[in-house]
Amino acid sequence: MTGHVSLVGAGPGDPELLTVRAVRRLAEAEVVVHDALVSDAVLALAPPTAELIDVGKRPGQGVAQDLINVLLVRLAREGRRVVRLKGGDPFVVGRGGEEAAALAEQGIACEVVPGISSAIGAPAAAGIPVTYRGLSAHFTVVTGHRQRGESPVQWQSLAQAGGTIVVLMGVAQRADIAAQLVEGGLPDTTPVAAVHRATTGEQTVVRCPLRELATTPIESPAVIVIGAVASLDIRSIAAAVDA
Ligand code: SAH
């Protein structure tokens, strides 16, 4: 018996944004191995009998990736129904690919259940369409946090590419990111929106021009949207039409 793991995307926070399959896998779970970002409302969909294991990586703590891989393999070998629950989409900036590969190497079947990435869900929750005719025809999702040894992000090339830039894990590095984008030719008047704890009861949205990104207080976790669309708020347009 080799066991089975479902690598499930938990979406940005609101449980209503889970896929039908994610809800089903959670309801059947015997053990849920989850990240820090997964909301309590989503975890509440696991049966009360399910064991919940928090392997969340908060700064300075959390469980190392190797140990998470070992844990998943062990739980699967015990023959339990394992849900590995990751914020947003498991394969967008979150090392889900490495976990799937580690399981495959050990001969353990791994199913991937995609989720709504915060890269899409957070802008949407702030009324920002990541593409919009005449403003932006494409968007780039990029992580602001690189581990040592990983290749650096080519921010100056991104500045040249145009379109919308969606930064995950970028709060701590935002001064550096803004400086490199401006150096790359992006006007310092470019609109920016930061969406904190998107789709949860604690959601906040901060907007500023790129030149003020470094000094504007933003709390993690947040998605930072950079580009002309960041000045839009479709929610207020809808409200104006209703009025
Ligand atoms: N796989 C996840 C991303 C994991 S990296 C996804 O697809 O969304 C963690 C980063 O995601 C955070 O630093 C933050 O930038 C972003 N994030 C995840 N959930 C968020 C939320 N509810 N609100 C704002 N940002 C969020």
CSV table of C-alpha atoms and ligand atoms in Angstrom, one decimal:
chain,number,residue,atom,x,y,z
A,1,MET,CA,0.0,0.0,0.0
A,2,THR,CA,1.6,3.3,-1.1
A,3,GLY,CA,-1.1,5.8,-0.2
A,4,HIS,CA,-2.4,8.8,-1.9
A,5,VAL,CA,-2.1,12.6,-1.5
A,6,SER,CA,-4.3,15.3,-2.8
A,7,LEU,CA,-2.5,18.6,-3.3
A,8,VAL,CA,-5.4,21.0,-3.0
A,9,GLY,CA,-5.6,24.7,-3.7
A,10,ALA,CA,-7.4,26.5,-0.9
A,11,GLY,CA,-8.0,29.7,-2.8
A,12,PRO,CA,-7.3,33.2,-1.3
A,13,GLY,CA,-9.3,32.7,1.9
A,14,ASP,CA,-13.1,32.9,1.3
A,15,PRO,CA,-14.3,29.3,1.5
A,16,GLU,CA,-16.9,30.0,-1.2
A,17,LEU,CA,-14.0,30.3,-3.7
A,18,LEU,CA,-13.0,26.7,-3.2
A,19,THR,CA,-13.6,24.3,-6.1
A,20,VAL,CA,-16.2,21.6,-5.7
A,21,ARG,CA,-13.4,19.0,-5.8
A,22,ALA,CA,-11.5,20.8,-3.1
A,23,VAL,CA,-14.5,20.8,-0.8
A,24,ARG,CA,-15.0,17.1,-1.5
A,25,ARG,CA,-11.4,16.2,-0.8
A,26,LEU,CA,-11.5,18.2,2.5
A,27,ALA,CA,-14.7,16.4,3.6
A,28,GLU,CA,-13.1,13.0,3.0
A,29,ALA,CA,-9.7,14.0,4.6
A,30,GLU,CA,-8.2,12.0,7.5
A,31,VAL,CA,-5.3,14.3,7.8
A,32,VAL,CA,-4.8,17.9,6.5
A,33,VAL,CA,-1.3,19.3,6.2
A,34,HIS,CA,-1.8,23.0,5.7
A,35,ASP,CA,0.1,26.3,5.2
A,36,ALA,CA,-0.2,29.3,7.5
A,37,LEU,CA,-2.2,31.3,4.9
A,38,VAL,CA,-5.1,28.8,4.8
A,39,SER,CA,-8.0,30.4,6.5
A,40,ASP,CA,-9.8,28.9,9.5
A,41,ALA,CA,-13.1,29.0,7.5
A,42,VAL,CA,-11.6,26.7,4.9
A,43,LEU,CA,-10.0,24.3,7.5
A,44,ALA,CA,-13.5,24.1,9.1
A,45,LEU,CA,-14.6,22.1,6.1
A,46,ALA,CA,-12.5,19.2,7.2
A,47,PRO,CA,-14.3,16.7,9.4
A,48,PRO,CA,-13.9,17.2,13.1
A,49,THR,CA,-12.1,13.9,13.3
A,50,ALA,CA,-9.4,14.9,10.8
A,51,GLU,CA,-6.0,15.6,12.1
A,52,LEU,CA,-4.8,19.2,11.2
A,53,ILE,CA,-1.0,19.7,10.9
A,54,ASP,CA,0.2,23.3,10.4
A,55,VAL,CA,3.5,23.4,8.6
A,56,GLY,CA,3.1,27.1,7.9
A,57,LYS,CA,6.2,29.0,6.9
A,58,ARG,CA,6.2,32.2,8.9
A,59,PRO,CA,9.3,34.3,8.9
A,60,GLY,CA,11.8,32.7,11.2
A,61,GLN,CA,9.8,29.6,12.0
A,62,GLY,CA,7.7,27.0,10.2
A,63,VAL,CA,8.7,23.6,8.9
A,64,ALA,CA,11.5,23.2,6.4
A,65,GLN,CA,10.5,22.0,2.9
A,66,ASP,CA,12.4,18.7,3.2
A,67,LEU,CA,10.6,17.9,6.4
A,68,ILE,CA,7.2,18.6,4.8
A,69,ASN,CA,8.1,16.3,1.9
A,70,VAL,CA,9.1,13.5,4.4
A,71,LEU,CA,5.9,14.1,6.4
A,72,LEU,CA,3.7,13.8,3.3
A,73,VAL,CA,5.4,10.5,2.3
A,74,ARG,CA,5.1,9.1,5.8
A,75,LEU,CA,1.4,10.0,6.1
A,76,ALA,CA,0.6,8.5,2.7
A,77,ARG,CA,2.5,5.3,3.5
A,78,GLU,CA,0.3,5.0,6.6
A,79,GLY,CA,-2.5,4.6,4.2
A,80,ARG,CA,-4.4,7.7,5.3
A,81,ARG,CA,-6.3,10.0,3.1
A,82,VAL,CA,-4.0,13.0,3.0
A,83,VAL,CA,-4.9,16.5,1.9
A,84,ARG,CA,-2.0,18.8,1.4
A,85,LEU,CA,-3.8,22.2,1.5
A,86,LYS,CA,-2.0,25.2,0.1
A,87,GLY,CA,-3.1,28.8,-0.2
A,88,GLY,CA,-4.3,30.0,-3.6
A,89,ASP,CA,-3.2,27.6,-6.3
A,90,PRO,CA,-0.7,24.8,-5.3
A,91,PHE,CA,1.5,25.3,-8.4
A,92,VAL,CA,1.7,29.2,-8.2
A,93,VAL,CA,4.6,30.4,-6.1
A,94,GLY,CA,4.4,27.9,-3.3
A,95,ARG,CA,6.7,24.9,-4.0
A,96,GLY,CA,3.7,22.6,-4.8
A,97,GLY,CA,5.7,21.3,-7.8
A,98,GLU,CA,8.5,20.2,-5.5
A,99,GLU,CA,6.1,18.4,-3.2
A,100,ALA,CA,4.4,16.6,-6.1
A,101,ALA,CA,7.9,15.6,-7.4
A,102,ALA,CA,9.0,14.4,-4.0
A,103,LEU,CA,5.9,12.2,-3.7
A,104,ALA,CA,6.3,10.9,-7.3
A,105,GLU,CA,9.9,9.9,-6.5
A,106,GLN,CA,8.6,7.7,-3.7
A,107,GLY,CA,6.0,6.1,-5.9
A,108,ILE,CA,3.1,7.9,-4.2
A,109,ALA,CA,0.2,8.9,-6.3
A,110,CYS,CA,-0.5,12.7,-6.1
A,111,GLU,CA,-3.5,14.4,-7.4
A,112,VAL,CA,-3.5,18.2,-8.0
A,113,VAL,CA,-6.6,20.2,-7.4
A,114,PRO,CA,-6.1,23.7,-8.7
A,115,GLY,CA,-7.3,26.7,-6.7
A,116,ILE,CA,-7.9,30.3,-7.3
A,117,SER,CA,-4.6,32.0,-6.9
A,118,SER,CA,-4.4,35.1,-4.9
A,119,ALA,CA,-2.7,36.5,-8.0
A,120,ILE,CA,-6.2,36.6,-9.6
A,121,GLY,CA,-8.4,36.5,-6.5
A,122,ALA,CA,-6.9,39.4,-4.7
A,123,PRO,CA,-7.1,42.0,-7.6
A,124,ALA,CA,-10.6,40.8,-8.3
A,125,ALA,CA,-11.6,41.3,-4.7
A,126,ALA,CA,-10.4,44.9,-4.9
A,127,GLY,CA,-12.3,45.5,-8.2
A,128,ILE,CA,-9.2,45.3,-10.4
A,129,PRO,CA,-9.4,43.4,-13.7
A,130,VAL,CA,-5.8,42.3,-14.4
A,131,THR,CA,-6.4,42.8,-18.1
A,132,TYR,CA,-8.5,45.6,-19.5
A,133,ARG,CA,-9.0,46.7,-23.1
A,134,GLY,CA,-6.8,49.7,-23.8
A,135,LEU,CA,-5.0,49.5,-20.5
A,136,SER,CA,-3.3,46.1,-20.3
A,137,ALA,CA,-3.4,43.1,-22.5
A,138,HIS,CA,-1.3,40.8,-20.3
A,139,PHE,CA,-0.2,40.2,-16.8
A,140,THR,CA,2.9,38.8,-15.2
A,141,VAL,CA,2.8,37.0,-11.8
A,142,VAL,CA,6.1,37.3,-10.0
A,143,THR,CA,7.5,36.5,-6.5
A,144,GLY,CA,9.2,39.3,-4.7
A,145,HIS,CA,11.0,36.8,-2.5
A,146,ARG,CA,13.9,34.8,-3.8
A,147,GLN,CA,15.8,32.2,-1.9
A,148,ARG,CA,19.6,32.3,-2.0
A,149,GLY,CA,20.8,30.5,-5.1
A,150,GLU,CA,17.7,31.2,-7.1
A,151,SER,CA,17.9,33.3,-10.2
A,152,PRO,CA,17.0,36.9,-9.6
A,153,VAL,CA,13.8,38.4,-11.1
A,154,GLN,CA,14.6,40.7,-14.1
A,155,TRP,CA,12.6,43.7,-12.8
A,156,GLN,CA,14.0,46.0,-15.4
A,157,SER,CA,12.8,43.7,-18.2
A,158,LEU,CA,9.4,43.5,-16.6
A,159,ALA,CA,9.3,47.3,-16.6
A,160,GLN,CA,9.9,47.2,-20.3
A,161,ALA,CA,7.4,44.4,-21.0
A,162,GLY,CA,4.3,46.6,-20.1
A,163,GLY,CA,1.1,45.0,-19.0
A,164,THR,CA,0.1,44.4,-15.3
A,165,ILE,CA,2.7,43.2,-12.8
A,166,VAL,CA,1.2,41.1,-9.9
A,167,VAL,CA,3.7,40.6,-7.1
A,168,LEU,CA,3.3,37.9,-4.5
A,169,MET,CA,5.4,37.8,-1.3
A,170,GLY,CA,6.7,41.3,-2.2
A,171,VAL,CA,5.8,43.4,0.9
A,172,ALA,CA,9.3,43.3,2.5
A,173,GLN,CA,11.1,43.9,-0.8
A,174,ARG,CA,8.8,46.6,-2.1
A,175,ALA,CA,11.2,49.5,-1.9
A,176,ASP,CA,13.8,47.6,-3.9
A,177,ILE,CA,11.2,46.4,-6.4
A,178,ALA,CA,9.8,49.9,-7.0
A,179,ALA,CA,13.4,51.3,-7.5
A,180,GLN,CA,14.3,48.6,-10.0
A,181,LEU,CA,11.0,49.1,-12.0
A,182,VAL,CA,11.6,52.9,-12.2
A,183,GLU,CA,15.2,52.3,-13.2
A,184,GLY,CA,13.9,50.0,-15.9
A,185,GLY,CA,11.7,52.8,-17.3
A,186,LEU,CA,8.3,52.4,-15.6
A,187,PRO,CA,7.0,55.9,-14.8
A,188,ASP,CA,7.0,56.6,-11.1
A,189,THR,CA,3.4,57.7,-11.5
A,190,THR,CA,2.3,54.2,-12.4
A,191,PRO,CA,-0.7,53.2,-10.2
A,192,VAL,CA,-0.2,50.6,-7.5
A,193,ALA,CA,-2.7,48.7,-5.4
A,194,ALA,CA,-1.9,46.4,-2.5
A,195,VAL,CA,-4.6,44.0,-1.3
A,196,HIS,CA,-4.0,42.6,2.2
A,197,ARG,CA,-5.8,39.5,3.3
A,198,ALA,CA,-8.0,39.5,0.2
A,199,THR,CA,-11.4,37.8,0.3
A,200,THR,CA,-11.3,37.5,4.1
A,201,GLY,CA,-13.2,39.7,6.7
A,202,GLU,CA,-9.9,41.5,7.2
A,203,GLN,CA,-9.4,42.6,3.6
A,204,THR,CA,-7.8,46.1,3.1
A,205,VAL,CA,-6.8,47.8,-0.1
A,206,VAL,CA,-4.2,50.5,-0.3
A,207,ARG,CA,-3.5,52.5,-3.4
A,208,CYS,CA,-0.6,54.8,-4.3
A,209,PRO,CA,1.7,55.8,-7.2
A,210,LEU,CA,4.8,53.7,-7.7
A,211,ARG,CA,7.0,56.4,-6.3
A,212,GLU,CA,5.2,56.1,-2.9
A,213,LEU,CA,5.2,52.3,-2.8
A,214,ALA,CA,8.3,52.2,-0.6
A,215,THR,CA,6.9,54.5,2.1
A,216,THR,CA,3.3,53.4,2.0
A,217,PRO,CA,2.5,51.1,5.0
A,218,ILE,CA,1.5,47.7,3.7
A,219,GLU,CA,1.1,44.6,5.8
A,220,SER,CA,1.9,41.0,4.7
A,221,PRO,CA,0.3,39.0,3.3
A,222,ALA,CA,-0.6,41.2,0.4
A,223,VAL,CA,-0.7,41.1,-3.4
A,224,ILE,CA,0.8,44.1,-5.0
A,225,VAL,CA,-0.7,45.1,-8.4
A,226,ILE,CA,1.4,47.5,-10.5
A,227,GLY,CA,0.1,49.0,-13.7
A,228,ALA,CA,-2.7,51.2,-15.2
A,229,VAL,CA,-5.4,48.8,-14.1
A,230,ALA,CA,-4.5,49.3,-10.4
A,231,SER,CA,-6.3,52.6,-10.5
A,232,LEU,CA,-9.6,50.9,-11.4
A,233,ASP,CA,-12.3,49.8,-9.0
A,234,ILE,CA,-15.0,48.0,-10.9
A,235,ARG,CA,-17.0,47.8,-7.6
A,236,SER,CA,-17.4,51.6,-7.4
A,237,ILE,CA,-18.4,51.8,-11.1
A,238,ALA,CA,-21.1,49.1,-10.5
A,239,ALA,CA,-22.3,51.1,-7.4
A,240,ALA,CA,-22.5,54.3,-9.4
A,241,VAL,CA,-24.6,52.6,-12.1
A,242,ASP,CA,-26.9,51.2,-9.5
A,243,ALA,CA,-27.4,54.6,-7.8
B,1,SAH,N1,0.0,29.6,-4.0
B,1,SAH,C1,-0.4,30.9,-3.5
B,1,SAH,C2,0.8,31.9,-3.3
B,1,SAH,C3,1.7,31.5,-2.1
B,1,SAH,S1,3.0,32.6,-1.8
B,1,SAH,C4,-1.4,31.5,-4.4
B,1,SAH,O1,-1.6,31.0,-5.5
B,1,SAH,O2,-2.1,32.5,-4.1
B,1,SAH,C5,2.3,33.6,-0.5
B,1,SAH,C6,1.9,35.0,-1.0
B,1,SAH,O3,0.6,34.9,-1.7
B,1,SAH,C7,1.7,36.0,0.1
B,1,SAH,O4,2.9,36.6,0.4
B,1,SAH,C8,0.8,37.0,-0.6
B,1,SAH,O5,1.5,37.8,-1.5
B,1,SAH,C9,-0.1,36.1,-1.5
B,1,SAH,N2,-1.4,35.8,-0.8
B,1,SAH,C10,-1.9,34.6,-0.6
B,1,SAH,N3,-3.2,34.7,-0.1
B,1,SAH,C11,-3.4,36.0,0.0
B,1,SAH,C12,-4.5,36.8,0.5
B,1,SAH,N4,-5.7,36.2,0.9
B,1,SAH,N5,-4.5,38.2,0.4
B,1,SAH,C13,-3.4,38.8,-0.1
B,1,SAH,N6,-2.3,38.1,-0.5
B,1,SAH,C14,-2.3,36.8,-0.4
